[in-house]
mmCIF file of C-alpha atoms in Angstrom:
data_model
loop_
_atom_site.group_PDB
_atom_site.id
_atom_site.type_symbol
_atom_site.label_atom_id
_atom_site.label_comp_id
_atom_site.label_asym_id
_atom_site.label_seq_id
_atom_site.Cartn_x
_atom_site.Cartn_y
_atom_site.Cartn_z
ATOM 1 C CA MET A 392 43.886 -12.708 16.896
ATOM 2 C CA LYS A 393 40.476 -12.388 18.478
ATOM 3 C CA ASN A 394 37.528 -13.800 16.779
ATOM 4 C CA ILE A 395 35.406 -10.889 15.853
ATOM 5 C CA LYS A 396 31.496 -11.653 15.959
ATOM 6 C CA LEU A 397 29.546 -10.262 12.912
ATOM 7 C CA PRO A 398 26.284 -8.645 13.495
ATOM 8 C CA ASP A 399 23.130 -10.553 12.394
ATOM 9 C CA ARG A 400 22.557 -9.849 8.744
ATOM 10 C CA ASP A 401 18.763 -8.841 9.497
ATOM 11 C CA MET A 402 20.024 -6.597 12.447
ATOM 12 C CA TRP A 403 22.659 -5.170 10.282
ATOM 13 C CA LEU A 404 19.803 -4.500 7.389
ATOM 14 C CA GLU A 405 17.652 -2.979 10.006
ATOM 15 C CA ARG A 406 20.243 -0.627 11.473
ATOM 16 C CA HIS A 407 21.178 0.737 8.125
ATOM 17 C CA HIS A 408 17.618 0.925 6.671
ATOM 18 C CA LYS A 409 16.712 3.215 9.915
ATOM 19 C CA LEU A 410 19.933 5.619 9.220
ATOM 20 C CA ALA A 411 19.033 5.848 5.690
ATOM 21 C CA LEU A 412 15.258 6.414 6.440
ATOM 22 C CA GLY A 413 15.391 9.530 8.296
ATOM 23 C CA ASP A 414 17.485 11.016 5.454
ATOM 24 C CA ALA A 415 14.876 9.678 2.759
ATOM 25 C CA LEU A 416 11.929 11.086 4.606
ATOM 26 C CA MET A 417 13.391 14.470 3.965
ATOM 27 C CA GLY A 418 13.076 13.965 0.230
ATOM 28 C CA LYS A 419 11.881 10.920 -2.002
ATOM 29 C CA VAL A 420 10.290 8.230 -0.309
ATOM 30 C CA VAL A 421 9.654 6.173 -3.613
ATOM 31 C CA GLU A 422 12.014 6.328 -6.745
ATOM 32 C CA LEU A 423 11.405 3.995 -9.896
ATOM 33 C CA ARG A 424 13.889 4.298 -12.679
ATOM 34 C CA GLY A 425 13.077 2.809 -15.991
ATOM 35 C CA VAL A 426 11.176 -0.035 -14.596
ATOM 36 C CA ASP A 427 9.947 -3.000 -16.644
ATOM 37 C CA THR A 428 8.166 -5.980 -14.290
ATOM 38 C CA ILE A 429 7.369 -9.238 -15.764
ATOM 39 C CA TYR A 430 5.106 -11.745 -14.077
ATOM 40 C CA GLU A 431 6.372 -15.496 -13.701
ATOM 41 C CA GLY A 432 5.659 -17.413 -17.105
ATOM 42 C CA GLU A 433 4.812 -14.292 -18.982
ATOM 43 C CA HIS A 434 6.801 -12.678 -21.848
ATOM 44 C CA LEU A 435 5.469 -9.166 -22.074
ATOM 45 C CA PRO A 436 5.899 -6.651 -19.342
ATOM 46 C CA ALA A 437 3.101 -5.914 -16.909
ATOM 47 C CA ILE A 438 4.498 -2.362 -16.635
ATOM 48 C CA ARG A 439 7.168 -1.038 -18.712
ATOM 49 C CA ASP A 440 9.605 1.879 -18.645
ATOM 50 C CA VAL A 441 8.245 3.216 -15.563
ATOM 51 C CA THR A 442 9.851 6.220 -14.019
ATOM 52 C CA LEU A 443 8.358 7.871 -10.834
ATOM 53 C CA GLU A 444 9.131 9.800 -7.885
ATOM 54 C CA VAL A 445 6.911 10.183 -4.872
ATOM 55 C CA SER A 446 7.861 12.800 -2.026
ATOM 56 C CA ASP A 447 7.382 12.728 1.771
ATOM 57 C CA GLY A 448 3.612 13.175 2.663
ATOM 58 C CA GLU A 449 2.388 13.197 -0.947
ATOM 59 C CA PHE A 450 -1.075 11.525 -1.374
ATOM 60 C CA ILE A 451 -1.116 9.931 -5.119
ATOM 61 C CA VAL A 452 -4.177 8.181 -6.757
ATOM 62 C CA VAL A 453 -3.532 6.044 -9.557
ATOM 63 C CA ILE A 454 -6.386 5.337 -12.160
ATOM 64 C CA GLY A 455 -6.567 3.559 -15.242
ATOM 65 C CA PRO A 456 -8.318 0.872 -17.397
ATOM 66 C CA ASN A 457 -8.392 -2.745 -16.140
ATOM 67 C CA GLY A 458 -5.223 -4.356 -16.980
ATOM 68 C CA SER A 459 -3.284 -1.113 -17.307
ATOM 69 C CA GLY A 460 -0.647 -2.015 -14.564
ATOM 70 C CA LYS A 461 -2.194 -0.197 -11.502
ATOM 71 C CA THR A 462 -1.682 -3.330 -9.308
ATOM 72 C CA THR A 463 1.660 -4.502 -10.773
ATOM 73 C CA LEU A 464 2.916 -0.917 -9.940
ATOM 74 C CA LEU A 465 2.109 -1.061 -6.260
ATOM 75 C CA GLU A 466 3.233 -4.732 -6.088
ATOM 76 C CA THR A 467 6.636 -3.485 -7.802
ATOM 77 C CA ILE A 468 6.954 -0.731 -5.071
ATOM 78 C CA ASN A 469 6.455 -3.094 -2.266
ATOM 79 C CA GLY A 470 9.171 -5.451 -3.373
ATOM 80 C CA LEU A 471 6.884 -8.148 -4.268
ATOM 81 C CA LEU A 472 7.729 -8.871 -8.002
ATOM 82 C CA LYS A 473 11.159 -9.312 -9.600
ATOM 83 C CA LEU A 474 12.389 -6.620 -12.079
ATOM 84 C CA ALA A 475 13.057 -7.414 -15.559
ATOM 85 C CA ARG A 476 14.852 -3.990 -15.883
ATOM 86 C CA GLY A 477 15.446 -0.817 -13.847
ATOM 87 C CA GLU A 478 15.610 0.263 -10.192
ATOM 88 C CA VAL A 479 13.332 0.773 -7.335
ATOM 89 C CA ARG A 480 14.098 2.639 -4.192
ATOM 90 C CA VAL A 481 11.825 3.043 -1.193
ATOM 91 C CA PHE A 482 13.302 5.286 1.640
ATOM 92 C CA GLY A 483 16.471 5.227 -0.338
ATOM 93 C CA ARG A 484 16.973 1.459 -0.023
ATOM 94 C CA ASP A 485 17.437 -0.741 -3.075
ATOM 95 C CA MET A 486 14.343 -2.966 -3.075
ATOM 96 C CA THR A 487 16.127 -5.982 -4.714
ATOM 97 C CA ARG A 488 18.240 -6.047 -1.707
ATOM 98 C CA TYR A 489 16.485 -4.662 0.906
ATOM 99 C CA SER A 490 12.733 -5.330 0.677
ATOM 100 C CA ARG A 491 12.395 -7.659 3.504
ATOM 101 C CA VAL A 492 13.407 -4.886 5.972
ATOM 102 C CA VAL A 493 11.784 -1.866 4.183
ATOM 103 C CA ARG A 494 8.471 -3.750 3.846
ATOM 104 C CA LYS A 495 8.093 -3.137 7.627
ATOM 105 C CA ASP A 496 7.538 0.311 6.993
ATOM 106 C CA ILE A 497 4.926 -0.464 4.193
ATOM 107 C CA GLY A 498 1.483 -0.574 5.014
ATOM 108 C CA TYR A 499 -0.049 -2.686 1.897
ATOM 109 C CA VAL A 500 -3.758 -3.383 1.243
ATOM 110 C CA PRO A 501 -4.140 -5.819 -1.601
ATOM 111 C CA GLN A 502 -6.945 -5.817 -4.080
ATOM 112 C CA ASP A 503 -10.185 -7.931 -3.206
ATOM 113 C CA PHE A 504 -8.926 -9.925 -0.297
ATOM 114 C CA MET A 505 -11.233 -12.458 0.703
ATOM 115 C CA SER A 506 -10.772 -14.913 3.518
ATOM 116 C CA ASP A 507 -11.561 -18.736 3.580
ATOM 117 C CA PRO A 508 -14.683 -19.001 5.660
ATOM 118 C CA SER A 509 -13.238 -21.764 7.394
ATOM 119 C CA ALA A 510 -9.925 -19.770 8.235
ATOM 120 C CA PRO A 511 -9.670 -20.068 12.092
ATOM 121 C CA PHE A 512 -8.054 -16.392 12.670
ATOM 122 C CA ILE A 513 -10.316 -13.884 14.547
ATOM 123 C CA VAL A 514 -10.241 -10.228 13.461
ATOM 124 C CA LYS A 515 -8.119 -8.693 16.357
ATOM 125 C CA ASP A 516 -5.428 -11.505 15.637
ATOM 126 C CA VAL A 517 -5.471 -10.622 11.809
ATOM 127 C CA ILE A 518 -4.969 -6.858 12.728
ATOM 128 C CA LEU A 519 -2.160 -7.761 15.200
ATOM 129 C CA MET A 520 -0.395 -9.244 12.311
ATOM 130 C CA GLY A 521 0.379 -5.853 11.315
ATOM 131 C CA ARG A 522 2.557 -5.712 14.347
ATOM 132 C CA TYR A 523 4.729 -8.694 13.532
ATOM 133 C CA GLY A 524 7.167 -6.434 11.262
ATOM 134 C CA LYS A 525 7.882 -4.203 14.438
ATOM 135 C CA ILE A 526 7.702 -6.970 17.131
ATOM 136 C CA GLY A 527 8.889 -10.069 15.437
ATOM 137 C CA VAL A 528 6.713 -13.090 14.878
ATOM 138 C CA LEU A 529 8.342 -14.877 18.226
ATOM 139 C CA ARG A 530 7.801 -12.068 20.565
ATOM 140 C CA ARG A 531 4.629 -11.821 22.605
ATOM 141 C CA PRO A 532 2.954 -8.348 21.783
ATOM 142 C CA GLU A 533 2.756 -5.918 24.705
ATOM 143 C CA ALA A 534 0.071 -3.466 25.917
ATOM 144 C CA ARG A 535 1.124 -1.029 23.616
ATOM 145 C CA ASP A 536 0.759 -3.523 20.707
ATOM 146 C CA MET A 537 -2.845 -4.321 21.732
ATOM 147 C CA LYS A 538 -3.657 -0.562 22.223
ATOM 148 C CA ILE A 539 -2.607 0.126 18.707
ATOM 149 C CA VAL A 540 -4.935 -2.982 17.444
ATOM 150 C CA GLU A 541 -7.685 -1.608 19.353
ATOM 151 C CA GLU A 542 -7.116 1.878 17.982
ATOM 152 C CA ALA A 543 -7.315 0.591 14.574
ATOM 153 C CA MET A 544 -10.390 -1.248 14.986
ATOM 154 C CA ARG A 545 -12.229 1.709 16.574
ATOM 155 C CA MET A 546 -10.992 4.182 13.423
ATOM 156 C CA LEU A 547 -12.470 1.576 11.012
ATOM 157 C CA GLY A 548 -15.674 0.983 13.363
ATOM 158 C CA ILE A 549 -15.119 -2.884 13.597
ATOM 159 C CA GLU A 550 -14.546 -3.131 17.464
ATOM 160 C CA ARG A 551 -17.634 -5.456 17.561
ATOM 161 C CA PHE A 552 -15.930 -7.856 15.014
ATOM 162 C CA ALA A 553 -12.767 -8.159 17.477
ATOM 163 C CA ASP A 554 -13.472 -11.774 18.324
ATOM 164 C CA ARG A 555 -15.157 -13.090 15.300
ATOM 165 C CA PRO A 556 -13.583 -15.304 12.550
ATOM 166 C CA ILE A 557 -12.531 -13.173 9.716
ATOM 167 C CA GLY A 558 -13.952 -15.626 7.279
ATOM 168 C CA LYS A 559 -17.588 -15.024 8.563
ATOM 169 C CA LEU A 560 -17.402 -11.421 7.631
ATOM 170 C CA SER A 561 -18.777 -10.000 4.573
ATOM 171 C CA GLY A 562 -16.353 -8.773 1.776
ATOM 172 C CA GLY A 563 -16.743 -5.149 2.852
ATOM 173 C CA GLU A 564 -15.976 -6.068 6.560
ATOM 174 C CA GLN A 565 -13.142 -7.958 5.446
ATOM 175 C CA GLN A 566 -11.819 -5.038 3.640
ATOM 176 C CA LYS A 567 -12.094 -2.853 6.759
ATOM 177 C CA VAL A 568 -9.709 -5.520 8.690
ATOM 178 C CA MET A 569 -7.258 -5.366 5.879
ATOM 179 C CA ILE A 570 -6.976 -1.492 6.092
ATOM 180 C CA ALA A 571 -7.124 -1.789 10.105
ATOM 181 C CA ARG A 572 -4.141 -3.959 9.788
ATOM 182 C CA ALA A 573 -2.245 -1.753 7.628
ATOM 183 C CA ILE A 574 -3.046 1.047 10.054
ATOM 184 C CA ALA A 575 -1.796 -0.888 13.036
ATOM 185 C CA GLN A 576 1.502 -1.555 11.329
ATOM 186 C CA GLU A 577 2.180 2.280 11.995
ATOM 187 C CA PRO A 578 3.754 2.452 8.192
ATOM 188 C CA ARG A 579 5.612 5.363 6.710
ATOM 189 C CA LEU A 580 4.161 4.311 3.291
ATOM 190 C CA LEU A 581 0.634 3.417 2.744
ATOM 191 C CA LEU A 582 -0.120 1.438 -0.589
ATOM 192 C CA LEU A 583 -3.872 0.850 -0.979
ATOM 193 C CA ASP A 584 -5.112 -1.222 -3.914
ATOM 194 C CA GLU A 585 -8.832 -0.579 -4.666
ATOM 195 C CA PRO A 586 -9.561 0.141 -1.110
ATOM 196 C CA PHE A 587 -13.382 0.837 -1.765
ATOM 197 C CA SER A 588 -14.158 -2.501 -3.372
ATOM 198 C CA ASN A 589 -17.025 -4.571 -1.821
ATOM 199 C CA LEU A 590 -18.004 -1.384 0.282
ATOM 200 C CA ASP A 591 -21.247 0.461 0.045
ATOM 201 C CA ILE A 592 -21.618 4.100 -0.764
ATOM 202 C CA ARG A 593 -21.737 5.208 2.906
ATOM 203 C CA SER A 594 -18.884 3.014 3.753
ATOM 204 C CA LYS A 595 -16.681 4.330 0.896
ATOM 205 C CA LYS A 596 -17.266 7.814 2.177
ATOM 206 C CA GLU A 597 -16.414 6.671 5.491
ATOM 207 C CA ILE A 598 -13.255 4.928 4.573
ATOM 208 C CA ALA A 599 -12.135 7.872 2.076
ATOM 209 C CA GLY A 600 -12.431 10.285 5.163
ATOM 210 C CA LYS A 601 -10.488 8.085 7.506
ATOM 211 C CA ILE A 602 -7.794 7.724 4.861
ATOM 212 C CA GLU A 603 -7.840 11.460 4.563
ATOM 213 C CA ARG A 604 -7.672 11.932 8.166
ATOM 214 C CA LEU A 605 -4.715 9.564 8.213
ATOM 215 C CA HIS A 606 -2.675 11.480 5.715
ATOM 216 C CA ASP A 607 -3.413 15.050 7.158
ATOM 217 C CA GLU A 608 -2.670 13.939 10.908
ATOM 218 C CA GLU A 609 0.164 11.601 10.503
ATOM 219 C CA GLY A 610 1.633 13.157 7.108
ATOM 220 C CA LEU A 611 1.477 9.485 5.806
ATOM 221 C CA THR A 612 2.862 8.957 2.251
ATOM 222 C CA THR A 613 0.029 7.379 0.377
ATOM 223 C CA ILE A 614 -0.314 5.921 -3.069
ATOM 224 C CA MET A 615 -4.001 4.421 -3.747
ATOM 225 C CA VAL A 616 -5.132 2.770 -6.824
ATOM 226 C CA THR A 617 -8.804 2.960 -7.404
ATOM 227 C CA HIS A 618 -11.463 2.658 -10.414
ATOM 228 C CA ASP A 619 -13.853 4.694 -8.184
ATOM 229 C CA LEU A 620 -13.591 8.402 -9.168
ATOM 230 C CA LEU A 621 -16.237 9.391 -7.043
ATOM 231 C CA SER A 622 -14.519 8.170 -3.889
ATOM 232 C CA ILE A 623 -11.107 9.931 -4.368
ATOM 233 C CA PRO A 624 -10.257 11.961 -1.247
ATOM 234 C CA GLU A 625 -10.254 15.606 -1.662
ATOM 235 C CA ARG A 626 -6.508 16.172 -0.412
ATOM 236 C CA CYS A 627 -5.323 14.067 -3.417
ATOM 237 C CA ASP A 628 -2.057 15.871 -4.436
ATOM 238 C CA ARG A 629 -1.627 14.303 -7.572
ATOM 239 C CA MET A 630 -3.037 11.537 -9.940
ATOM 240 C CA LEU A 631 -1.349 9.105 -12.204
ATOM 241 C CA LEU A 632 -3.261 7.606 -15.466
ATOM 242 C CA MET A 633 -1.947 4.145 -16.671
ATOM 243 C CA ASP A 634 -2.578 2.486 -19.835
ATOM 244 C CA ARG A 635 -1.007 -0.603 -21.323
ATOM 245 C CA GLY A 636 1.588 -0.849 -18.497
ATOM 246 C CA ARG A 637 2.922 2.805 -18.839
ATOM 247 C CA ILE A 638 2.167 5.844 -16.803
ATOM 248 C CA VAL A 639 0.672 8.232 -19.726
ATOM 249 C CA ALA A 640 -0.378 11.299 -17.214
ATOM 250 C CA ASP A 641 0.990 12.435 -14.251
ATOM 251 C CA GLY A 642 -0.057 15.808 -12.442
ATOM 252 C CA ASP A 643 -3.074 17.684 -11.064
ATOM 253 C CA PRO A 644 -6.070 15.312 -10.688
ATOM 254 C CA ALA A 645 -8.596 17.454 -12.367
ATOM 255 C CA GLU A 646 -6.219 17.853 -15.558
ATOM 256 C CA VAL A 647 -5.437 14.042 -15.545
ATOM 257 C CA ILE A 648 -9.064 13.078 -15.537
ATOM 258 C CA ARG A 649 -9.750 15.508 -18.514
ATOM 259 C CA ARG A 650 -6.825 14.002 -20.172
ATOM 260 C CA SER A 651 -8.280 10.351 -19.481
ATOM 261 C CA GLU A 652 -11.836 11.562 -20.910
ATOM 262 C CA GLY A 653 -9.825 12.965 -24.209
ATOM 263 C CA ALA A 654 -8.376 9.775 -24.632
ATOM 264 C CA GLY A 655 -11.476 7.598 -24.192
ATOM 265 C CA LEU A 656 -10.119 5.596 -21.387
ATOM 266 C CA LEU A 657 -13.328 6.305 -19.388
ATOM 267 C CA LEU A 658 -14.952 4.008 -21.700
ATOM 268 C CA LYS A 659 -12.848 1.028 -20.711
ATOM 269 C CA GLY A 660 -14.629 -0.545 -18.100
ATOM 270 C CA TRP A 661 -14.292 2.187 -15.290
ATOM 271 C CA ASN A 662 -16.430 2.158 -12.302
ATOM 272 C CA LEU A 663 -18.231 5.835 -12.294
ATOM 273 C CA LYS A 664 -21.018 4.554 -9.987
#
């Protein structure tokens, strides 16, 4: 009997992920069913009994007081946290099994990223890291990869920082680098956690416009967490209101904001400036 060579596990996962991706993008991109997430060392869930569906091409904004579970929701969708209960699927794939492969198609901008001033990485190399999920860490980037990096820098207006160490940039400039890295990844799902933090008013409006353009031109499914209601893009299709780890409102942005005001949640440390 001949020895049959089995496919590499990562190659097998990648192939099956791509087959599922085409079907998933015709319907639900994100599905959460009765999800509880508990951080290591904690006893109470940071989010509890969360059920959510996100369709292809939707632009969703998540709002809520500090500690309401907004960041945890994004980390859970991105497969960064273990579930205590429930199920998370992205592009139709179970994130408890396929998170490593699926994350190649998820652009993620974490909250309050700040690099060590002594970090040796220059800006264009940090943005190039967004390509590693597509090309692999060991493969040399090709001309197309470098062009994508240049386009991402141009889009965020940070070309002049290309050869500067990221640790030498201001907080707002570093935030733009992280957004550019996510864009360079060519994601099918974009997760933004407080993308306007450390930005001045002018930069907030500029970045909000660029995020809108990505959504409009690429049909990019986007979930954005923000405290800054004044910077919410006009193209927002839907808004989620979180409080104490639960989604307490889900629907039209204007209606959700009215409900949050009625519940007194706007008094819990929100940034309305």
